């Protein structure tokens, strides 16, 4: 797919069903007179994975309009001059005027650059920009350092968290017994054999008898994350509040162990503090949320966090009416497409290792499994939100149908359609009734939910020519 074809598809995705700007595309209603700001946009797209496109002829509300030939000429000339003269080095950009929904729009393509970060001319290396949550924002110093190292071929996971160690010290800092338990192997009898096996998984590196523990090794298997100053603030935090807001906190717990070592204990801790105690013949905790969903969403938050952003650790917040899971970094995929699109990770080696260790499920199936489990418990649909520097998912406890608002019903219907489509099925009146625990006599209510979801553009009829609403089937808008 060339850049033009991809740009048209991306623009279409950004305008429907809910108009929203994406990291790889920015709408423009006119040419800004602020040369520095235009240079920042070019810098951000040149630093963005896969580059990006400025689309002229799109208003802030997503409506389109025709551009005049004179406007097109002026925009192309000015942006070309900025790309050539206002950045640290000249950036080659391309343009094309293409029809979209009957309108002549100008597409300006800025390719990703190999030598990153791309800096504004006359500024220092820390005056670099990136795309986050559909916005052009200045990088933090840590994000700049991260991008420099990555552009040189050294990922965050490969860098050393501790260096100048002996093999014996490697075993003091890393919980190697947990590693061998997770990979299903017996612990070798010698230190050399243990460390060599850890090295095969890139958990440590050695050269001429001097060893170091990688960020990957420390993050996953640290006996105590405090032993690794470079990873300060990367522990998982769990907070519980006594009500619906954060004014009255019951406790705050900071994780001590590496993610792999402490993962099962973390999930059990969340389950215990969100469940309700049942006192009968035997005391037991009745789950408020499905364990599968909590496992997948917490694992996703760990894997997809942006290590270039400091002061925003993975955080689980427990309220009386919701559970919020937050990680640093805006989502790399459209939050409306998390079920069907293949996952993108900033930390591919971390994601792959957690999969090999059995902490994450098969790549790409986690969100599906989580939402399926939520449906089986008849809970409200989870809500995904994004900011410039964070991603957050909300889970909600059981709620009576009559207490659900319209948006909650629409979200649940849409996610239901996505799941069914991934299984090769469509939704209909019956399946929607089953999703909401409605009876056959409530078919008109199910029809109303479907109609509301169609109206906002999240689902569409499989066959619009079907006359009987009773036999009408629907699929997600993106199909």
Short mmCIF file of C-alpha atoms in Angstrom, two decimals:
data_model
loop_
_atom_site.label_atom_id
_atom_site.label_comp_id
_atom_site.label_asym_id
_atom_site.label_seq_id
_atom_site.Cartn_x
_atom_site.Cartn_y
_atom_site.Cartn_z
CA UNK A 1 0.00 0.00 0.00
CA UNK A 2 1.58 3.32 -1.07
CA UNK A 3 1.30 6.44 1.06
CA UNK A 4 -1.64 7.88 -0.93
CA UNK A 5 -3.80 4.81 -0.57
CA UNK A 6 -2.92 4.54 3.10
CA UNK A 7 -3.68 8.25 3.64
CA UNK A 8 -7.18 7.92 2.19
CA UNK A 9 -7.88 4.89 4.37
CA UNK A 10 -6.52 6.63 7.48
CA UNK A 11 -8.60 9.75 6.81
CA UNK A 12 -11.70 7.61 6.43
CA UNK A 13 -10.95 5.86 9.73
CA UNK A 14 -10.39 9.18 11.48
CA UNK A 15 -13.76 10.61 10.39
CA UNK A 16 -15.99 7.62 11.16
CA UNK A 17 -17.78 6.71 13.31
CA UNK A 18 -16.52 9.32 15.78
CA UNK A 19 -14.35 12.07 14.20
CA UNK A 20 -10.95 12.00 15.88
CA UNK A 21 -7.44 12.96 14.82
CA UNK A 22 -4.86 10.19 14.84
CA UNK A 23 -1.13 10.09 15.46
CA UNK A 24 -0.47 9.44 11.79
CA UNK A 25 -2.85 12.09 10.43
CA UNK A 26 -3.74 15.69 11.25
CA UNK A 27 -6.69 17.65 9.82
CA UNK A 28 -6.07 21.22 8.71
CA UNK A 29 -8.67 23.83 7.81
CA UNK A 30 -6.09 26.38 6.72
CA UNK A 31 -2.43 27.32 6.62
CA UNK A 32 -1.10 28.60 9.93
CA UNK A 33 0.96 31.76 9.88
CA UNK A 34 3.13 30.33 12.67
CA UNK A 35 6.16 28.91 10.87
CA UNK A 36 7.60 27.37 14.06
CA UNK A 37 4.37 25.47 14.73
CA UNK A 38 4.34 24.06 11.20
CA UNK A 39 7.96 23.00 11.68
CA UNK A 40 6.95 21.26 14.89
CA UNK A 41 4.28 19.27 13.02
CA UNK A 42 6.84 18.18 10.42
CA UNK A 43 9.30 17.26 13.18
CA UNK A 44 6.63 15.18 14.94
CA UNK A 45 5.61 13.25 11.82
CA UNK A 46 9.25 12.70 10.82
CA UNK A 47 9.79 11.20 14.29
CA UNK A 48 6.58 9.14 14.15
CA UNK A 49 6.71 5.46 13.29
CA UNK A 50 5.60 5.24 9.67
CA UNK A 51 5.59 9.02 9.26
CA UNK A 52 2.32 10.90 8.84
CA UNK A 53 0.06 13.11 6.77
CA UNK A 54 -1.30 16.65 7.03
CA UNK A 55 -4.71 16.86 5.32
CA UNK A 56 -5.82 20.34 4.23
CA UNK A 57 -9.52 20.81 3.62
CA UNK A 58 -10.85 19.30 6.85
CA UNK A 59 -12.42 21.40 9.61
CA UNK A 60 -12.03 20.73 13.32
CA UNK A 61 -15.43 19.02 13.41
CA UNK A 62 -14.40 16.61 10.63
CA UNK A 63 -16.38 18.29 7.86
CA UNK A 64 -14.60 18.72 4.50
CA UNK A 65 -14.43 21.54 1.96
CA UNK A 66 -12.77 22.19 -1.41
CA UNK A 67 -9.44 23.95 -1.61
CA UNK A 68 -8.72 26.47 -4.36
CA UNK A 69 -5.75 26.02 -6.67
CA UNK A 70 -4.18 29.15 -5.21
CA UNK A 71 -4.53 27.80 -1.63
CA UNK A 72 -2.99 24.49 -2.67
CA UNK A 73 -0.04 26.21 -4.34
CA UNK A 74 0.58 28.43 -1.30
CA UNK A 75 0.40 25.55 1.19
CA UNK A 76 2.70 23.27 -0.81
CA UNK A 77 5.26 26.03 -1.32
CA UNK A 78 5.34 27.12 2.33
CA UNK A 79 5.52 23.61 3.80
CA UNK A 80 8.18 22.64 1.26
CA UNK A 81 10.30 25.61 2.31
CA UNK A 82 9.86 24.81 6.01
CA UNK A 83 10.76 21.14 5.49
CA UNK A 84 13.88 22.23 3.62
CA UNK A 85 15.04 25.17 5.74
CA UNK A 86 13.53 25.07 9.26
CA UNK A 87 14.67 21.67 10.50
CA UNK A 88 18.08 20.35 11.46
CA UNK A 89 18.33 18.78 8.04
CA UNK A 90 16.14 18.89 4.95
CA UNK A 91 13.11 16.56 5.08
CA UNK A 92 11.74 15.30 1.74
CA UNK A 93 7.96 15.64 1.70
CA UNK A 94 5.38 14.62 -0.91
CA UNK A 95 1.96 16.02 -1.76
CA UNK A 96 -1.11 15.04 -3.70
CA UNK A 97 -4.56 16.51 -4.32
CA UNK A 98 -7.10 13.68 -4.04
CA UNK A 99 -10.86 13.38 -4.12
CA UNK A 100 -12.51 12.37 -0.86
CA UNK A 101 -16.30 12.23 -0.54
CA UNK A 102 -16.52 14.61 -3.50
CA UNK A 103 -14.05 17.15 -2.10
CA UNK A 104 -10.58 18.10 -3.38
CA UNK A 105 -8.27 17.72 -0.39
CA UNK A 106 -4.53 18.35 -0.19
CA UNK A 107 -2.47 15.58 1.40
CA UNK A 108 1.07 16.39 2.58
CA UNK A 109 3.10 13.27 3.41
CA UNK A 110 6.06 13.48 5.81
CA UNK A 111 8.01 10.20 5.86
CA UNK A 112 9.58 8.77 9.00
CA UNK A 113 13.29 9.59 9.18
CA UNK A 114 16.00 7.10 10.01
CA UNK A 115 18.14 9.63 11.91
CA UNK A 116 15.95 10.62 14.86
CA UNK A 117 14.92 12.73 16.60
CA UNK A 118 14.40 15.39 13.94
CA UNK A 119 15.04 18.76 15.59
CA UNK A 120 14.08 22.31 14.64
CA UNK A 121 17.02 24.22 13.14
CA UNK A 122 18.82 26.44 15.64
CA UNK A 123 17.42 24.51 18.61
CA UNK A 124 19.02 21.85 20.80
CA UNK A 125 18.28 18.14 20.67
CA UNK A 126 15.59 18.42 23.35
CA UNK A 127 13.47 20.71 21.18
CA UNK A 128 11.99 17.70 19.39
CA UNK A 129 8.36 16.79 18.86
CA UNK A 130 6.20 13.71 18.55
CA UNK A 131 2.60 12.72 17.92
CA UNK A 132 0.58 11.65 20.93
CA UNK A 133 -3.19 11.09 21.11
CA UNK A 134 -3.58 12.87 17.77
CA UNK A 135 -1.67 15.95 18.92
CA UNK A 136 1.80 17.36 18.26
CA UNK A 137 3.59 17.66 21.60
CA UNK A 138 7.13 18.34 22.78
CA UNK A 139 9.11 15.29 23.86
CA UNK A 140 10.29 14.90 27.42
CA UNK A 141 14.04 14.60 27.93
CA UNK A 142 13.64 10.89 28.60
CA UNK A 143 11.63 10.41 25.40
CA UNK A 144 14.42 12.14 23.45
CA UNK A 145 17.04 9.86 25.00
CA UNK A 146 14.85 6.85 24.26
CA UNK A 147 14.44 7.83 20.62
CA UNK A 148 18.18 8.42 20.16
CA UNK A 149 19.02 5.00 21.57
CA UNK A 150 16.29 3.29 19.56
CA UNK A 151 17.41 4.98 16.32
CA UNK A 152 20.87 3.52 16.99
CA UNK A 153 19.34 0.06 17.23
CA UNK A 154 19.41 -0.27 21.04
CA UNK A 155 15.94 -0.84 22.48
CA UNK A 156 14.92 0.09 26.02
CA UNK A 157 14.78 -3.58 26.99
CA UNK A 158 18.37 -4.18 25.82
CA UNK A 159 19.93 -1.36 27.81
CA UNK A 160 21.64 -2.16 31.10
CA UNK A 161 19.85 -1.48 34.37
CA UNK A 162 22.95 -2.52 36.38
CA UNK A 163 26.47 -3.12 35.12
CA UNK A 164 29.91 -4.30 36.31
CA UNK A 165 28.52 -7.37 38.03
CA UNK A 166 29.76 -10.88 38.62
CA UNK A 167 27.67 -13.92 37.75
CA UNK A 168 27.02 -14.42 41.44
CA UNK A 169 25.63 -10.91 41.75
CA UNK A 170 23.30 -11.56 38.82
CA UNK A 171 21.69 -14.32 40.89
CA UNK A 172 21.48 -12.06 43.93
CA UNK A 173 19.51 -9.42 42.05
CA UNK A 174 17.29 -11.63 39.86
CA UNK A 175 14.78 -14.23 41.03
CA UNK A 176 16.11 -16.95 38.75
CA UNK A 177 14.04 -19.68 40.41
CA UNK A 178 10.85 -17.96 39.29
CA UNK A 179 12.30 -17.72 35.78
CA UNK A 180 12.90 -21.46 35.52
CA UNK A 181 9.48 -22.18 37.03
CA UNK A 182 7.79 -20.02 34.38
CA UNK A 183 9.72 -21.59 31.48
CA UNK A 184 8.99 -25.07 32.87
CA UNK A 185 12.59 -26.18 33.43
CA UNK A 186 14.57 -27.44 36.40
CA UNK A 187 17.10 -25.05 37.88
CA UNK A 188 20.60 -25.99 36.64
CA UNK A 189 23.20 -27.07 39.18
CA UNK A 190 25.84 -24.44 38.39
CA UNK A 191 25.91 -20.66 38.43
CA UNK A 192 27.40 -20.62 34.92
CA UNK A 193 24.51 -22.68 33.52
CA UNK A 194 21.89 -20.52 35.24
CA UNK A 195 23.37 -17.23 34.02
CA UNK A 196 23.88 -18.55 30.50
CA UNK A 197 20.20 -19.51 30.32
CA UNK A 198 19.15 -16.07 31.60
CA UNK A 199 21.39 -14.54 28.94
CA UNK A 200 19.62 -16.52 26.21
CA UNK A 201 16.43 -14.66 27.13
CA UNK A 202 18.30 -11.33 27.08
CA UNK A 203 17.85 -10.88 30.83
CA UNK A 204 21.56 -10.24 31.28
CA UNK A 205 24.69 -9.66 29.16
CA UNK A 206 28.30 -10.63 29.73
CA UNK A 207 31.61 -9.66 28.17
CA UNK A 208 35.09 -10.70 29.35
CA UNK A 209 33.76 -11.83 32.69
CA UNK A 210 31.93 -8.54 33.39
CA UNK A 211 28.16 -8.88 33.47
CA UNK A 212 25.18 -6.57 33.48
CA UNK A 213 21.43 -6.96 34.00
CA UNK A 214 19.28 -5.60 31.19
CA UNK A 215 16.19 -3.47 31.73
CA UNK A 216 14.21 -6.47 30.49
CA UNK A 217 15.74 -8.74 33.14
CA UNK A 218 15.22 -6.24 35.95
CA UNK A 219 11.67 -5.34 34.99
CA UNK A 220 10.60 -8.97 34.83
CA UNK A 221 12.65 -10.74 37.50
CA UNK A 222 13.94 -8.19 40.03
CA UNK A 223 13.83 -9.44 43.59
CA UNK A 224 13.41 -5.78 44.51
CA UNK A 225 12.95 -3.04 41.90
CA UNK A 226 14.53 -0.55 44.31
CA UNK A 227 17.87 -2.21 43.54
CA UNK A 228 17.69 -0.66 40.07
CA UNK A 229 17.80 3.16 40.33
CA UNK A 230 17.39 3.62 36.56
CA UNK A 231 13.97 1.95 36.82
CA UNK A 232 12.69 4.09 39.67
CA UNK A 233 8.97 4.72 39.25
CA UNK A 234 8.38 1.63 37.08
CA UNK A 235 6.70 -0.42 39.80
CA UNK A 236 2.96 -1.15 39.60
CA UNK A 237 0.88 0.84 42.09
CA UNK A 238 -2.49 -0.26 43.50
CA UNK A 239 -4.68 2.30 45.26
CA UNK A 240 -8.05 1.69 46.88
CA UNK A 241 -10.54 4.41 47.79
CA UNK A 242 -13.54 4.17 50.07
CA UNK A 243 -15.96 5.87 47.68
CA UNK A 244 -16.48 7.02 44.10
CA UNK A 245 -13.65 9.58 44.14
CA UNK A 246 -10.04 9.79 45.36
CA UNK A 247 -10.69 12.02 48.37
CA UNK A 248 -10.63 9.16 50.89
CA UNK A 249 -7.88 6.61 50.28
CA UNK A 250 -7.85 3.29 52.11
CA UNK A 251 -4.37 2.25 51.04
CA UNK A 252 -1.63 2.57 48.42
CA UNK A 253 0.65 -0.36 47.64
CA UNK A 254 3.80 -0.17 45.50
CA UNK A 255 4.99 -3.37 43.85
CA UNK A 256 8.40 -4.62 44.91
CA UNK A 257 9.05 -7.52 42.56
CA UNK A 258 9.63 -7.62 38.83
CA UNK A 259 6.54 -7.92 36.69
CA UNK A 260 6.91 -11.64 35.98
CA UNK A 261 7.74 -12.52 39.59
CA UNK A 262 4.90 -10.52 41.09
CA UNK A 263 2.21 -10.82 38.42
CA UNK A 264 0.08 -13.59 39.92
CA UNK A 265 0.26 -12.02 43.36
CA UNK A 266 -0.77 -8.66 41.88
CA UNK A 267 -3.82 -10.17 40.17
CA UNK A 268 -4.84 -12.02 43.34
CA UNK A 269 -4.46 -8.80 45.34
CA UNK A 270 -6.71 -6.88 42.93
CA UNK A 271 -9.31 -9.66 42.93
CA UNK A 272 -9.40 -9.73 46.73
CA UNK A 273 -9.79 -5.96 46.99
CA UNK A 274 -12.51 -5.70 44.35
CA UNK A 275 -14.54 -8.78 45.27
CA UNK A 276 -17.30 -9.03 47.83
CA UNK A 277 -16.98 -11.33 50.81
CA UNK A 278 -19.66 -13.98 51.18
CA UNK A 279 -20.05 -15.41 54.69
CA UNK A 280 -21.69 -18.82 54.64
CA UNK A 281 -20.53 -22.24 55.64
CA UNK A 282 -17.24 -21.20 54.09
CA UNK A 283 -15.96 -17.67 53.66
CA UNK A 284 -15.26 -16.82 50.04
CA UNK A 285 -14.70 -13.82 47.81
CA UNK A 286 -17.27 -13.33 45.05
CA UNK A 287 -15.54 -11.61 42.10
CA UNK A 288 -16.87 -8.23 41.01
CA UNK A 289 -14.87 -8.39 37.77
CA UNK A 290 -13.73 -11.42 35.75
CA UNK A 291 -10.17 -12.41 36.56
CA UNK A 292 -9.41 -12.94 32.86
CA UNK A 293 -10.30 -9.31 32.14
CA UNK A 294 -8.15 -7.96 34.97
CA UNK A 295 -5.22 -10.17 33.88
CA UNK A 296 -5.40 -9.00 30.28
CA UNK A 297 -5.87 -5.31 30.96
CA UNK A 298 -3.10 -5.19 33.58
CA UNK A 299 -0.75 -7.15 31.29
CA UNK A 300 -1.58 -4.74 28.42
CA UNK A 301 -0.85 -1.73 30.63
CA UNK A 302 2.55 -3.20 31.56
CA UNK A 303 3.49 -4.16 28.01
CA UNK A 304 2.35 -0.97 26.27
CA UNK A 305 3.63 1.62 28.74
CA UNK A 306 5.90 4.34 27.40
CA UNK A 307 9.19 4.12 29.30
CA UNK A 308 10.14 7.54 27.97
CA UNK A 309 7.51 9.16 30.21
CA UNK A 310 8.46 9.49 33.86
CA UNK A 311 6.18 10.05 36.83
CA UNK A 312 3.31 7.96 35.43
CA UNK A 313 3.71 4.33 36.54
CA UNK A 314 1.19 1.62 35.77
CA UNK A 315 -1.57 2.32 38.29
CA UNK A 316 -4.65 0.34 39.31
CA UNK A 317 -7.26 2.42 41.15
CA UNK A 318 -10.14 0.72 42.92
CA UNK A 319 -13.28 2.80 43.49
CA UNK A 320 -16.66 1.68 44.80
CA UNK A 321 -18.20 2.03 41.31
CA UNK A 322 -15.31 1.28 38.93
CA UNK A 323 -11.80 -0.03 38.44
CA UNK A 324 -9.32 2.17 36.52
CA UNK A 325 -6.08 0.88 34.97
CA UNK A 326 -3.69 3.54 33.66
CA UNK A 327 -0.37 3.36 31.83
CA UNK A 328 1.98 5.98 30.42
CA UNK A 329 1.74 6.58 26.68
CA UNK A 330 -1.15 7.29 24.33
CA UNK A 331 -2.53 4.18 22.58
CA UNK A 332 -0.89 3.26 19.28
CA UNK A 333 -4.18 1.92 17.88
CA UNK A 334 -7.57 3.64 17.53
CA UNK A 335 -9.36 3.01 20.84
CA UNK A 336 -12.48 2.04 18.85
CA UNK A 337 -10.50 -0.72 17.12
CA UNK A 338 -8.75 -2.46 20.02
CA UNK A 339 -10.69 -5.69 19.49
CA UNK A 340 -10.00 -6.27 15.81
CA UNK A 341 -6.68 -4.58 15.04
CA UNK A 342 -3.41 -6.44 15.70
CA UNK A 343 -1.73 -5.01 18.80
CA UNK A 344 1.12 -2.55 18.42
CA UNK A 345 3.67 -2.39 21.19
CA UNK A 346 6.34 0.15 22.03
CA UNK A 347 8.18 -2.64 23.84
CA UNK A 348 8.16 -5.59 21.47
CA UNK A 349 10.74 -7.65 23.35
CA UNK A 350 8.94 -7.17 26.66
CA UNK A 351 5.65 -8.20 25.03
CA UNK A 352 7.17 -11.26 23.37
CA UNK A 353 8.94 -12.41 26.55
CA UNK A 354 5.79 -12.06 28.65
CA UNK A 355 3.99 -14.14 26.04
CA UNK A 356 6.70 -16.83 26.12
CA UNK A 357 6.50 -16.88 29.92
CA UNK A 358 2.75 -17.47 29.76
CA UNK A 359 1.85 -14.16 31.40
CA UNK A 360 0.11 -12.82 28.31
CA UNK A 361 -2.23 -14.85 26.14
CA UNK A 362 -1.75 -15.44 22.41
CA UNK A 363 -0.80 -12.16 20.78
CA UNK A 364 -3.85 -10.21 19.67
CA UNK A 365 -6.44 -12.20 21.61
CA UNK A 366 -6.21 -10.47 25.00
CA UNK A 367 -8.80 -7.72 24.54
CA UNK A 368 -11.21 -10.21 22.93
CA UNK A 369 -10.92 -12.57 25.88
CA UNK A 370 -11.33 -9.78 28.40
CA UNK A 371 -14.47 -8.34 26.83
CA UNK A 372 -15.93 -11.80 26.25
CA UNK A 373 -15.52 -12.54 29.97
CA UNK A 374 -17.17 -9.22 30.82
CA UNK A 375 -20.13 -10.12 28.58
CA UNK A 376 -20.46 -13.51 30.27
CA UNK A 377 -20.84 -11.76 33.63
CA UNK A 378 -23.34 -9.29 32.06
CA UNK A 379 -21.27 -6.32 33.17
CA UNK A 380 -21.33 -2.91 31.48
CA UNK A 381 -18.87 -2.50 28.62
CA UNK A 382 -15.36 -1.41 29.58
CA UNK A 383 -14.46 2.12 28.58
CA UNK A 384 -11.17 3.06 26.90
CA UNK A 385 -9.86 6.62 27.06
CA UNK A 386 -6.67 8.34 25.94
CA UNK A 387 -4.71 11.47 26.73
CA UNK A 388 -1.57 12.99 25.31
CA UNK A 389 0.56 10.89 27.65
CA UNK A 390 -1.63 8.10 28.97
CA UNK A 391 -4.08 5.31 28.20
CA UNK A 392 -6.80 4.28 30.64
CA UNK A 393 -9.38 1.51 30.77
CA UNK A 394 -12.36 1.51 33.13
CA UNK A 395 -14.21 -1.61 34.31
CA UNK A 396 -17.63 -1.35 35.92
CA UNK A 397 -19.46 -3.66 38.35
CA UNK A 398 -22.87 -5.24 37.83
CA UNK A 399 -25.55 -2.71 36.96
CA UNK A 400 -29.28 -3.14 36.47
CA UNK A 401 -30.40 -2.60 32.90
CA UNK A 402 -32.80 0.14 33.91
CA UNK A 403 -29.92 2.06 35.50
CA UNK A 404 -27.72 1.96 32.37
CA UNK A 405 -27.51 5.13 30.32
CA UNK A 406 -27.80 5.20 26.54
CA UNK A 407 -24.03 5.47 25.91
CA UNK A 408 -23.37 2.40 28.05
CA UNK A 409 -25.88 0.36 26.07
CA UNK A 410 -24.45 1.56 22.76
CA UNK A 411 -20.87 0.72 23.81
CA UNK A 412 -21.89 -2.75 24.94
CA UNK A 413 -23.78 -3.34 21.67
CA UNK A 414 -20.80 -2.22 19.59
CA UNK A 415 -18.30 -4.37 21.49
CA UNK A 416 -20.75 -7.27 21.21
CA UNK A 417 -20.76 -6.79 17.43
CA UNK A 418 -16.96 -6.72 17.32
CA UNK A 419 -16.68 -9.97 19.28
CA UNK A 420 -19.30 -11.73 17.18
CA UNK A 421 -17.62 -10.61 13.96
CA UNK A 422 -14.24 -11.90 15.17
CA UNK A 423 -15.99 -15.26 15.67
CA UNK A 424 -17.41 -15.15 12.15
CA UNK A 425 -20.91 -14.22 13.36
CA UNK A 426 -23.23 -11.19 13.23
CA UNK A 427 -25.38 -9.67 15.94
CA UNK A 428 -29.16 -9.63 15.82
CA UNK A 429 -32.08 -8.91 18.10
CA UNK A 430 -31.71 -12.25 19.87
CA UNK A 431 -27.98 -11.91 20.54
CA UNK A 432 -28.44 -8.38 21.89
CA UNK A 433 -31.20 -9.59 24.21
CA UNK A 434 -28.85 -12.30 25.46
CA UNK A 435 -26.06 -9.75 25.99
CA UNK A 436 -28.29 -7.64 28.26
CA UNK A 437 -30.22 -10.52 29.88
CA UNK A 438 -33.46 -9.39 28.24
CA UNK A 439 -36.42 -11.64 27.59
CA UNK A 440 -38.22 -12.38 24.34
CA UNK A 441 -40.83 -9.82 25.35
CA UNK A 442 -38.08 -7.17 25.36
CA UNK A 443 -37.34 -7.43 21.64
CA UNK A 444 -38.42 -3.83 21.09
CA UNK A 445 -35.88 -2.69 23.71
CA UNK A 446 -33.13 -4.64 21.93
CA UNK A 447 -34.21 -3.06 18.64
CA UNK A 448 -33.91 0.38 20.20
CA UNK A 449 -30.36 -0.37 21.38
CA UNK A 450 -29.41 -1.58 17.91
CA UNK A 451 -30.99 1.49 16.28
CA UNK A 452 -29.10 3.81 18.63
CA UNK A 453 -25.80 2.05 17.83
CA UNK A 454 -26.51 2.29 14.08
CA UNK A 455 -27.37 5.97 14.46
CA UNK A 456 -23.95 6.85 15.92
CA UNK A 457 -22.26 4.87 13.14
CA UNK A 458 -20.73 2.06 15.18
CA UNK A 459 -22.58 -0.79 13.48
CA UNK A 460 -24.34 -1.25 10.15
CA UNK A 461 -26.75 -3.78 8.59
CA UNK A 462 -25.18 -6.76 6.86
CA UNK A 463 -27.90 -6.49 4.20
CA UNK A 464 -29.62 -3.09 4.17
CA UNK A 465 -32.26 -4.52 1.80
CA UNK A 466 -33.63 -6.89 4.44
CA UNK A 467 -37.15 -5.67 5.14
CA UNK A 468 -37.84 -7.54 8.37
CA UNK A 469 -36.21 -5.98 11.44
CA UNK A 470 -36.68 -9.33 13.16
CA UNK A 471 -34.22 -11.04 10.82
CA UNK A 472 -31.86 -8.09 10.32
CA UNK A 473 -28.21 -8.76 11.21
CA UNK A 474 -25.45 -6.23 11.87
CA UNK A 475 -21.68 -5.96 11.84
CA UNK A 476 -19.09 -3.38 13.01
CA UNK A 477 -18.73 -0.17 10.99
CA UNK A 478 -15.13 -0.90 9.97
CA UNK A 479 -15.89 -4.08 8.03
#
